[in-house]
XYZ file of C-alpha atoms in Angstrom:
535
model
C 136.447 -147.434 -101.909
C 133.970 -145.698 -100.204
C 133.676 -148.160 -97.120
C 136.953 -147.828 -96.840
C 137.427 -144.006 -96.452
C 134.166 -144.052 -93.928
C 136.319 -147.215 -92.051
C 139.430 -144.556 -92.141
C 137.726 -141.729 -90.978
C 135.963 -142.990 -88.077
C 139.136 -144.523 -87.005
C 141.018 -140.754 -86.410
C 137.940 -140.395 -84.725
C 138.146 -143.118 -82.302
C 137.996 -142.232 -78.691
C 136.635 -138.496 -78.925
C 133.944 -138.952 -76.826
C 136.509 -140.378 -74.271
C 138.577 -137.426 -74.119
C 135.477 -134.785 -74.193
C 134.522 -136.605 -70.604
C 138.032 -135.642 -69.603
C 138.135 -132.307 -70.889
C 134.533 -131.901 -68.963
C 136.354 -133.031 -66.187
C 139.337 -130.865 -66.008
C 137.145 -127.556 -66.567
C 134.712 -128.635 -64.589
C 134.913 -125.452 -62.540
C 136.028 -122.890 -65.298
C 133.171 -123.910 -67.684
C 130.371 -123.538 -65.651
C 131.211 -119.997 -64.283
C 132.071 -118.778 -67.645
C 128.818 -120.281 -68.892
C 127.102 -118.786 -65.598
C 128.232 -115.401 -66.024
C 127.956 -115.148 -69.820
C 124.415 -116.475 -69.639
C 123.259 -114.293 -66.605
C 124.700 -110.856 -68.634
C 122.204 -110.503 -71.103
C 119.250 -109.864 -69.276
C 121.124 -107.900 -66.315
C 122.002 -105.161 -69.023
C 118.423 -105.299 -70.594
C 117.086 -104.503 -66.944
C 119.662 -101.906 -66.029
C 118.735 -100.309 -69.517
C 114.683 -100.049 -68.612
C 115.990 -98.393 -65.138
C 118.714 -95.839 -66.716
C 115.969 -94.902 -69.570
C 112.828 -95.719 -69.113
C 110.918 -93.908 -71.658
C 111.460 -94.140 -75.268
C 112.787 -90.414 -75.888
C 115.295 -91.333 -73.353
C 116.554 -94.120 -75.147
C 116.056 -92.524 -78.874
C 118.271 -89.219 -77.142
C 120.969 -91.933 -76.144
C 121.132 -93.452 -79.606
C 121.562 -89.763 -81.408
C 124.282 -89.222 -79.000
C 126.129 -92.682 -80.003
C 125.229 -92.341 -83.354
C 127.719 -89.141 -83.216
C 130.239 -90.713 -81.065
C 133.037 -91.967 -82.751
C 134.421 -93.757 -79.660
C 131.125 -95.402 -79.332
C 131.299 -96.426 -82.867
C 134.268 -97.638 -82.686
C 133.614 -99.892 -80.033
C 130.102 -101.157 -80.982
C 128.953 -99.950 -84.172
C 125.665 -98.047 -84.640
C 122.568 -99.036 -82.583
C 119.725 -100.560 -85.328
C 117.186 -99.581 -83.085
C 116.734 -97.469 -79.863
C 114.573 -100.250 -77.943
C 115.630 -102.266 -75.090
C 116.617 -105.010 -76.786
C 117.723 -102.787 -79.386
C 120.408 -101.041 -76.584
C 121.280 -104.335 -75.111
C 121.950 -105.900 -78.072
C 124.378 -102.974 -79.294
C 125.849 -102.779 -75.847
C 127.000 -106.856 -75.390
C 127.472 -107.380 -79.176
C 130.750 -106.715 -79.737
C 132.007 -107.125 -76.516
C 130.602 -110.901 -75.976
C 132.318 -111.375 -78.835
C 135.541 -110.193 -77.490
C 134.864 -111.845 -74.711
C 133.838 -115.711 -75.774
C 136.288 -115.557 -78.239
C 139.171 -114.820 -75.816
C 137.690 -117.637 -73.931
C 136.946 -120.027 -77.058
C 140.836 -119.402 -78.256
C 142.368 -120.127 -74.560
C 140.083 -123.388 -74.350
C 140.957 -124.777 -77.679
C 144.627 -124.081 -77.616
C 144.850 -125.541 -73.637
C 143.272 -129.019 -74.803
C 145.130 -129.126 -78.423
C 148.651 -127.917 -78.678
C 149.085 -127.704 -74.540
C 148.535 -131.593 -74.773
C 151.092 -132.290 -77.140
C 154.032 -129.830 -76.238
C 153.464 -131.307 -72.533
C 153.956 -135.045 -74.206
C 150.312 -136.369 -73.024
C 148.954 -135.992 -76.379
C 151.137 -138.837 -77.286
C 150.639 -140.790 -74.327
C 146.966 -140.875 -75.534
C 147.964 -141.807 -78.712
C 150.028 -145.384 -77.777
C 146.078 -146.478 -76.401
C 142.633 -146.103 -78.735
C 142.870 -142.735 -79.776
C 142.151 -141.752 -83.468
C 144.637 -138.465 -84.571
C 141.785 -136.334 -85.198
C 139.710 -137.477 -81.792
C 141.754 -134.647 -79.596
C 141.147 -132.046 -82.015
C 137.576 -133.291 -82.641
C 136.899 -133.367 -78.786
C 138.350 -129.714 -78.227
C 136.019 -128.795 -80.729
C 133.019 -130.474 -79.702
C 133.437 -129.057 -76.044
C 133.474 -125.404 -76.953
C 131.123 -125.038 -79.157
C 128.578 -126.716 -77.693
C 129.777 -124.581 -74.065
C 129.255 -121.367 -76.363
C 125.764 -123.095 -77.742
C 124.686 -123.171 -74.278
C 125.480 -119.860 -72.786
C 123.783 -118.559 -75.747
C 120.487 -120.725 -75.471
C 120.478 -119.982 -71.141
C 120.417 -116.244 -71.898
C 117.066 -116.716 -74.038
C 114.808 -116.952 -70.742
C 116.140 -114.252 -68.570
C 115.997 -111.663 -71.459
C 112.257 -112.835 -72.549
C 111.160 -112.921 -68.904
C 112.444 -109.312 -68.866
C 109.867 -108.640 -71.748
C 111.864 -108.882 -74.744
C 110.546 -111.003 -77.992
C 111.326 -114.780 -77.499
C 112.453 -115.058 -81.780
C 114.779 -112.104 -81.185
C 116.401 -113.080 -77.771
C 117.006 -116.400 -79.195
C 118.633 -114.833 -82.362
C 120.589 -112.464 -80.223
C 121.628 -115.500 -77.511
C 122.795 -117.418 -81.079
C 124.981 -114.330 -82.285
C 126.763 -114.571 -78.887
C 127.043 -118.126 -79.476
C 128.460 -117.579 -82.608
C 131.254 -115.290 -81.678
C 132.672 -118.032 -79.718
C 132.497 -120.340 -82.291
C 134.130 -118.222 -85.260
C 137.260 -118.206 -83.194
C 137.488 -121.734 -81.487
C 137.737 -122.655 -85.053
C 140.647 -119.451 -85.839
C 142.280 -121.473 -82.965
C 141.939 -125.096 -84.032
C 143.780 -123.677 -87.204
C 146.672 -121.863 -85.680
C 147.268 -125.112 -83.056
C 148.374 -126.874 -86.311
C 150.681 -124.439 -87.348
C 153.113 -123.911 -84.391
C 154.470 -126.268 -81.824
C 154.298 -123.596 -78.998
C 151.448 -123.573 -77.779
C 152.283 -119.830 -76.579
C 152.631 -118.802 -80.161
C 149.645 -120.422 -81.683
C 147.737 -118.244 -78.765
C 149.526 -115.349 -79.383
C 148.434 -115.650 -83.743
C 144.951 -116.442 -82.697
C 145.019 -113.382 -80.272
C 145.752 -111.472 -82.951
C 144.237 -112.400 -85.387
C 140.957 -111.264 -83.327
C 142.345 -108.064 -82.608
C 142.848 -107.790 -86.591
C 139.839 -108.523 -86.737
C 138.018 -106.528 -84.062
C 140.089 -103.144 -85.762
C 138.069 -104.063 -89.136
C 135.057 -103.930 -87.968
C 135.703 -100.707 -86.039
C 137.202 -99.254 -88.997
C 134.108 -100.099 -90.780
C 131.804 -98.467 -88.428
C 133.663 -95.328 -88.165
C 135.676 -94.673 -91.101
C 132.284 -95.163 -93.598
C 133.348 -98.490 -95.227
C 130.665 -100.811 -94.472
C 131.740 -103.587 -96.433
C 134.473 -104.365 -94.055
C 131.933 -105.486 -91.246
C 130.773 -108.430 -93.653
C 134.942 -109.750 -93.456
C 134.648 -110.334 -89.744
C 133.079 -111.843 -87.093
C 132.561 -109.165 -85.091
C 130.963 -108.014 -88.190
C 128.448 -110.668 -88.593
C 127.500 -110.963 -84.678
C 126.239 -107.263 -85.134
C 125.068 -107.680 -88.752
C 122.577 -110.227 -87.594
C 120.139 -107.498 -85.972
C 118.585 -108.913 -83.208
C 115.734 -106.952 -82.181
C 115.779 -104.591 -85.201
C 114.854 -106.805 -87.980
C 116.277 -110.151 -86.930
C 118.778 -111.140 -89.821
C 118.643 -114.750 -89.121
C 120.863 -115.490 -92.521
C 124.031 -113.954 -91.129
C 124.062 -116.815 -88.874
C 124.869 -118.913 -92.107
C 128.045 -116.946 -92.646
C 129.520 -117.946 -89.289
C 128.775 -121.839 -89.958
C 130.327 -121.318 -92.949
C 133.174 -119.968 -91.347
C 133.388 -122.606 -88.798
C 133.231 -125.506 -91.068
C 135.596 -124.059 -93.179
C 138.266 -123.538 -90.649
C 137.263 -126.712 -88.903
C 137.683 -128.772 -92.499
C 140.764 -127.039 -92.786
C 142.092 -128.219 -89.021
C 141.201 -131.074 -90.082
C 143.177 -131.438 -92.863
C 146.191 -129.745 -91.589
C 146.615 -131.608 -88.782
C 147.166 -135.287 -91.024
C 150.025 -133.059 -92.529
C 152.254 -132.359 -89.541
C 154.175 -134.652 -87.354
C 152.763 -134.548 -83.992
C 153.805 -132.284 -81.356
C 155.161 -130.596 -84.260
C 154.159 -128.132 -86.198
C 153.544 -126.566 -89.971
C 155.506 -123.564 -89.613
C 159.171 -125.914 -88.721
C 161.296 -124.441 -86.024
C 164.457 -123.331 -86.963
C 167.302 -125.180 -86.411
C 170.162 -123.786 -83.943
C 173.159 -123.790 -85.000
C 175.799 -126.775 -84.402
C 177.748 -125.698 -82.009
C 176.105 -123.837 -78.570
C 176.982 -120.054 -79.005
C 173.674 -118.613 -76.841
C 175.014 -116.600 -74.147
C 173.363 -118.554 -70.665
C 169.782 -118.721 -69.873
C 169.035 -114.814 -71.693
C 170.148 -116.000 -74.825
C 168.128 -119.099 -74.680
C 165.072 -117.340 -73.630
C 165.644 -114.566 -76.548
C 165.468 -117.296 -78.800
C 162.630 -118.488 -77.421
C 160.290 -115.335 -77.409
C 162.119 -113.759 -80.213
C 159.581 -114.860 -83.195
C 156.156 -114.397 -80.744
C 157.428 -110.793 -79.488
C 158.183 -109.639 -83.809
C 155.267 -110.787 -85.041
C 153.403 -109.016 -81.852
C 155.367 -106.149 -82.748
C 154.751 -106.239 -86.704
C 150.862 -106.640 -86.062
C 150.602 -103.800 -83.260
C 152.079 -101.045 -85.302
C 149.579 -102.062 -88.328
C 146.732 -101.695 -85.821
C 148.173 -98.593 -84.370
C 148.530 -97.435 -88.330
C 144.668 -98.255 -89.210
C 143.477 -96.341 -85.673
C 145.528 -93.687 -86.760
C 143.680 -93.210 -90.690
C 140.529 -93.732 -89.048
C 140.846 -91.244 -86.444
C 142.307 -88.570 -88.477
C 139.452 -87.035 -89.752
C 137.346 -87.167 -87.247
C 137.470 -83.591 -85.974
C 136.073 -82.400 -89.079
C 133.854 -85.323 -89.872
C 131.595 -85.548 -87.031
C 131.625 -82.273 -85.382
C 128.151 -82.012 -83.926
C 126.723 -80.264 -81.085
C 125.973 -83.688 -78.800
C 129.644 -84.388 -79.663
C 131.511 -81.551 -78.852
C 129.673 -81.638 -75.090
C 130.414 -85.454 -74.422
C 134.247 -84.551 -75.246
C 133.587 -80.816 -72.887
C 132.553 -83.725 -70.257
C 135.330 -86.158 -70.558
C 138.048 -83.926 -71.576
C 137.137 -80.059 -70.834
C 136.527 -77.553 -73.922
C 139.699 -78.288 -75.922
C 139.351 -81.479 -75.994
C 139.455 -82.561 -79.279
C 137.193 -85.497 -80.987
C 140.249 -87.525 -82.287
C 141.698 -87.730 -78.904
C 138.673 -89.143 -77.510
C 138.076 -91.518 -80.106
C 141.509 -93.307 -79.633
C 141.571 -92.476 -75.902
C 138.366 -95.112 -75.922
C 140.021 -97.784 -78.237
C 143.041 -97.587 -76.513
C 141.279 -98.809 -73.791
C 140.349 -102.026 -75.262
C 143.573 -102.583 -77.059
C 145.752 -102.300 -73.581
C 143.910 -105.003 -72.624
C 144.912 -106.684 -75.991
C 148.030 -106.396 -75.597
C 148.445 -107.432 -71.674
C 146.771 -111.021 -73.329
C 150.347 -110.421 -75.682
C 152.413 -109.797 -72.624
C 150.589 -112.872 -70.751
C 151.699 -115.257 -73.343
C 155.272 -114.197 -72.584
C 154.845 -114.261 -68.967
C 153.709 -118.106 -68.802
C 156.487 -119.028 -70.959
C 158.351 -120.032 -67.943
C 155.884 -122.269 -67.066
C 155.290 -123.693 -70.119
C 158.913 -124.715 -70.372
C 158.714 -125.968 -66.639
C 155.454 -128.434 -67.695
C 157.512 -129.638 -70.487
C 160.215 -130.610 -68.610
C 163.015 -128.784 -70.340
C 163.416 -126.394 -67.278
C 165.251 -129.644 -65.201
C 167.519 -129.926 -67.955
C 168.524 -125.812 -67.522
C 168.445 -125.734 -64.131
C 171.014 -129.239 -63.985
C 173.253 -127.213 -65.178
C 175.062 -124.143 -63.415
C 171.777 -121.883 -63.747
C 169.786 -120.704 -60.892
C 166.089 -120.302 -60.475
C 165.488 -117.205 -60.056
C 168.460 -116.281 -62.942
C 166.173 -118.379 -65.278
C 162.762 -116.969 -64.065
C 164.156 -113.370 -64.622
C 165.334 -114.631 -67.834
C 161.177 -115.089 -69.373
C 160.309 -112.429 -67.025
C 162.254 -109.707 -68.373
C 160.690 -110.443 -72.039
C 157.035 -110.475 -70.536
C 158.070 -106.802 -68.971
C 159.544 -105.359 -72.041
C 156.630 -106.799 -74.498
C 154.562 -104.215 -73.863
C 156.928 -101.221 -73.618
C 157.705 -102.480 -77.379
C 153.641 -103.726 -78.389
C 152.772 -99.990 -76.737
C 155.385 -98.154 -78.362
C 154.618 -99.420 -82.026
C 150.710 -98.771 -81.572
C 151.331 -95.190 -80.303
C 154.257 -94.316 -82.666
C 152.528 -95.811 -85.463
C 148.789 -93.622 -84.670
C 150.746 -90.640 -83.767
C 152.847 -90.686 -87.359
C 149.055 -91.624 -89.506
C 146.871 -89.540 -86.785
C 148.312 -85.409 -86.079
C 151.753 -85.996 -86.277
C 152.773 -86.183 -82.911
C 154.109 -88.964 -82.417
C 155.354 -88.431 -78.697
C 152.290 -87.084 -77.226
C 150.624 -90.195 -79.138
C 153.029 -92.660 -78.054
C 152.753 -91.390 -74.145
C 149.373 -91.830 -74.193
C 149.442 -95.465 -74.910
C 152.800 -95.894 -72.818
C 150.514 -94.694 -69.954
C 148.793 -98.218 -69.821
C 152.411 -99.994 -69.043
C 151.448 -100.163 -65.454
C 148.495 -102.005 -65.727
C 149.529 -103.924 -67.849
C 153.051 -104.921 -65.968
C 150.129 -105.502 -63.014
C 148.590 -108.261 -64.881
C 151.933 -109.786 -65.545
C 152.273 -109.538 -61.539
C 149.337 -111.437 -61.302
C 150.394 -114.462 -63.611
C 154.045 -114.301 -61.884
C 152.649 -114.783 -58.424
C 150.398 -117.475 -59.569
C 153.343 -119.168 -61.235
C 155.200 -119.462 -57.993
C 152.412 -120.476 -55.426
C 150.183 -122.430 -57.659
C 151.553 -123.568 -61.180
C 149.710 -125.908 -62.368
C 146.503 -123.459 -62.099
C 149.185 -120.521 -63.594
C 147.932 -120.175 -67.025
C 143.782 -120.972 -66.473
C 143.745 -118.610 -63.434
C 145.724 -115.967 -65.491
C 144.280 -115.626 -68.685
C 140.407 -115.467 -66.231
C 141.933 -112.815 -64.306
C 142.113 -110.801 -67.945
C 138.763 -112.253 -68.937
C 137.656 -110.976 -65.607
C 138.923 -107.351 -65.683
C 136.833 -106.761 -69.491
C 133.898 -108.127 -67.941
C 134.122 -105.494 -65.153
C 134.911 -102.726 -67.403
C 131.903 -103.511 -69.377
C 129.846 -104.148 -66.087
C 130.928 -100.501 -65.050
C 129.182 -98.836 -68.037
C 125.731 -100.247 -66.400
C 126.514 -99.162 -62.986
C 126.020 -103.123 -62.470
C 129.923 -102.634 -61.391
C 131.304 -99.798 -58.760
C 133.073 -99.077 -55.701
C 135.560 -101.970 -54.879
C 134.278 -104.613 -57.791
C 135.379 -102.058 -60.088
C 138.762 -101.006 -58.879
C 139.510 -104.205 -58.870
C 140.545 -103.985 -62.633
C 143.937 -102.112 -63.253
C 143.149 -100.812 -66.332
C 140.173 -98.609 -64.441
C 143.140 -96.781 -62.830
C 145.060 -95.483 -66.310
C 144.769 -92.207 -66.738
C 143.276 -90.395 -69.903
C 146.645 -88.319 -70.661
C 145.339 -87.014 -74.027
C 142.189 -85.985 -72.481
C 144.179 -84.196 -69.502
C 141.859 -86.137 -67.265
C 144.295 -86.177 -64.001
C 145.545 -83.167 -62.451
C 148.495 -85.541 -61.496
C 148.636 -88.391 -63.214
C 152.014 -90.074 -62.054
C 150.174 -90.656 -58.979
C 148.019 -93.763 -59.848
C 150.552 -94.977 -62.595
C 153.131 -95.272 -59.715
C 150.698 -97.141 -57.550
C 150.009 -99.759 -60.316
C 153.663 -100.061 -60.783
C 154.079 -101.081 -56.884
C 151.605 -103.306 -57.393
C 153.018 -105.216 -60.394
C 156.437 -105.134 -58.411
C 154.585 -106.415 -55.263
C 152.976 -109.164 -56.970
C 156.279 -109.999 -58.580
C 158.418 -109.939 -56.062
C 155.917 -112.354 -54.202
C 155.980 -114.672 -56.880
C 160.035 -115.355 -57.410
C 160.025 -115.640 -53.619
C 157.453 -118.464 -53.645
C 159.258 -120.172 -56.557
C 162.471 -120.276 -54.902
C 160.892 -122.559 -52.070
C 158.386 -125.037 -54.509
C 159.314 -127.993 -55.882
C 158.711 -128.281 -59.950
C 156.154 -129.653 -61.588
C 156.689 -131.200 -65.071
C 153.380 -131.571 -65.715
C 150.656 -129.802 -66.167
């Protein structure tokens, strides 16, 4: 009996080290510059740290001033200790996190679902390929990319001067970040066979999680950070005590989702998925190409929806108290600087985590905007466009729901912050509207890409986003200014609650002719392309 279930298991495992040569091979370019970059970070912000404070009470004044920032807290948590490795540490924590797991979620779901809604999964499966060697292989590849950008940041931060046990811990807790959601992805690829949706539960799902650990760093409930990743990658103290246990938590974590992949995927028909699709109805009663392309985005755009008002609903309890709560002297001047003397320390608080979230939900908008393309690489755009439906009708058609996303995603985080924050729901609510721009600019982006080059739409896309944190985290150094950093739209938002622009239509109008640019571009380049089926 036992022969026999090793004999079965290795079978489902049968060509996985074929298919992680191909995967190498078709990131063979994304991999290593997300590897480069993530590696090289590290020890870039431990140096620009020595240079911006160079003596201890420098650094020790810095971490008083966080330590009362709510905004700060929010976004990072406290700082365990005011060394250099200390700082760096607390500065990349969270936001490697963020970062490798946005990457780790987009990597899984590309070489997992992608492959079987685009029919090559089951091409692979008529030769030697075991059921569980695609899933195996995705799995393989990303966490042993995330293993190494952790282990290549080790040298530059110790050549910098920082303890070799606690660089290597700190280089394993960005590691792990990347693995805790590669394995939230492998399990929401088996429940959905759109591949957008299964991106758009494992996007949120980190943002869920991401508002936990903020909520436990600000609003006093520390057991919260021990729920979450984002939790764990900070509650592993590198260079204040070096927690090297925590790291057990995350493998944990990672076998148990990975186990539970595992075992969901022998349950599901392939190319199919756990949650079944509904069935339409017997007779065709959707009205054209819109009505097929509501149906499409409906159940992806509500459960966005559902999720972004509960965020919007937590920000709003955790912010609420804050004026009372942490009124302190180094407080009250860091919101003087930012927002003038009335500016109050709720508003600056959620004027900083709106920042972040934005970019959340332009990764929400994205998976609406590529739905085109998706349905192009599947082949069930020829069968549309046979019949007496034009291009550009059917592009508008997925466009129009990737350009209304986030007026509704931004709309139920505002309304729902404003109603549990002061009460005021519209001046709430405006605030967060006033990201629409650059958000409707990264849509631009993916629409201009899916006309000129499609097959590179989605992987160019979704680094573009990746790209545009990493500069806004860059910025906070100084390691990013002048033209690097305007490159990012979201640089350009306004802080409306903070009154920070005198005239703030101004640069909200200029994003919007740039996401109408960029669009614009893109339907004319897809008029004159041929299609490509495949991906």
């Amino acid at each position: 009996m036992t022969g026999t279930m090793t004999g079965t298991m290795t079978g489902t495992m049968t060509g996985t080290g074929t298919l992680i040569r191909l995967i190498l091979r078709r990131d063979r370019v994304l991999l290593p510059v997300w590897i480069a970059i993530t590696a090289l970070l590290p020890a870039s912000i431990a140096s620009a740290t020595t240079d911006l404070y160079a003596h201890q009470a420098a650094r020790d004044s810095f971490a008083a001033a966080s330590a009362s920032n709510p905004a700060q807290l929010a976004m990072r948590g406290p700082i365990y200790d005011a060394s250099v490795g200390g700082l760096t540490a607390w500065t990349l924590g969270s936001s490697l996190a963020l970062f490798g797991g946005l990457i780790s979620i987009l990597l899984m779901i590309r070489h997992t679902r992608v492959e079987e809604e685009t029919g090559r999964r089951e091409l692979l499966a008529s030769g030697v390929i075991g059921r569980h060697a695609p899933l195996a292989a995705a799995l393989a590849v990303v966490l042993a990319a995330n293993l190494l950008l952790g282990l290549l940041s080790v040298p530059g931060l110790v050549a910098g001067g920082l303890p070799a046990g606690s660089s290597l811990l700190f280089g394993l807790s960005t590691a792990a970040g990347g693995w805790a959601f590669a394995a939230v992805a492998a399990i929401t690829g088996q429940l959905t066979a759109s591949s957008g949706t299964a991106r758009g539960i494992a996007i949120a799902a980190g943002g869920l999680l991401f508002a936990l650990r903020s909520l436990a760093d600000t609003g006093g409930i520390g057991w919260l950070a021990w729920l979450t990743p984002f939790g764990w990658v900070r509650l592993t103290r590198p260079y204040a005590g070096d927690q090297w246990w925590v790291l057990g938590l995350v493998a944990v974590f990672v076998t148990a989702l990975a186990v539970a992949a595992f075992a969901l995927s022998t349950r599901r028909d392939l190319a199919g998925g756990l949650i079944p699709a509904r069935p339409g109805p017997a007779e065709g009663t959707l009205p054209g190409a819109f009505g097929l392309a509501a149906r499409l985005h409906r159940g992806t755009l509500a459960g966005f929806t559902i999720g972004f008002g509960a965020l919007g609903a937590l920000l709003g309890v955790a912010a609420r108290g804050l004026n009372t709560q942490l009124d302190t002297p180094q407080f009250r001047e860091l919101a003087a600087t930012l927002g003038g003397a009335e500016a109050r320390l709720s508003d600056v608080f959620f004027t900083f985590v709106m920042y972040v979230l934005s970019q959340l939900v332009a990764g929400a908008a994205l998976v609406s905007a590529l739905r085109a393309r998706g349905e192009e690489a599947a082949g069930r755009a020829d069968l549309l466009l046979s019949t007496p439906v034009g291009r550009l009708r059917w592009a508008l058609s997925h466009l129009v729901f990737a350009v209304m996303s986030p007026v509704l995603l931004l709309t139920a985080l505002g309304a729902a912050a404003g109603l549990t924050f002061d009460g005021d729901v519209a001046r709430v609510t405006g605030a967060t509207l006033a990201y629409l721009p650059a958000v409707w600019t990264v849509v631009g982006i993916a629409t201009l890409l899916f006309g000129l080059l499609p097959r590179l739409t989605a992987a160019v896309s979704w680094t573009a986003l990746g790209l545009f944190l990493l500069v806004d985290l860059l910025a906070e150094f100084k390691l990013a200014t002048g033209i690097v950093l305007d490159l990012s739209p979201f640089v350009h938002v306004p802080a409306t609650l903070l009154g920070s622009a005198s005239s703030p239509a101004a640069p909200l109008l200029g994003l919007t002719i740039v996401a109408v640019a960029l669009t614009a571009a893109g339907l004319a380049f897809l008029r004159r392309r041929d299609l490509t089926p495949s991906a």
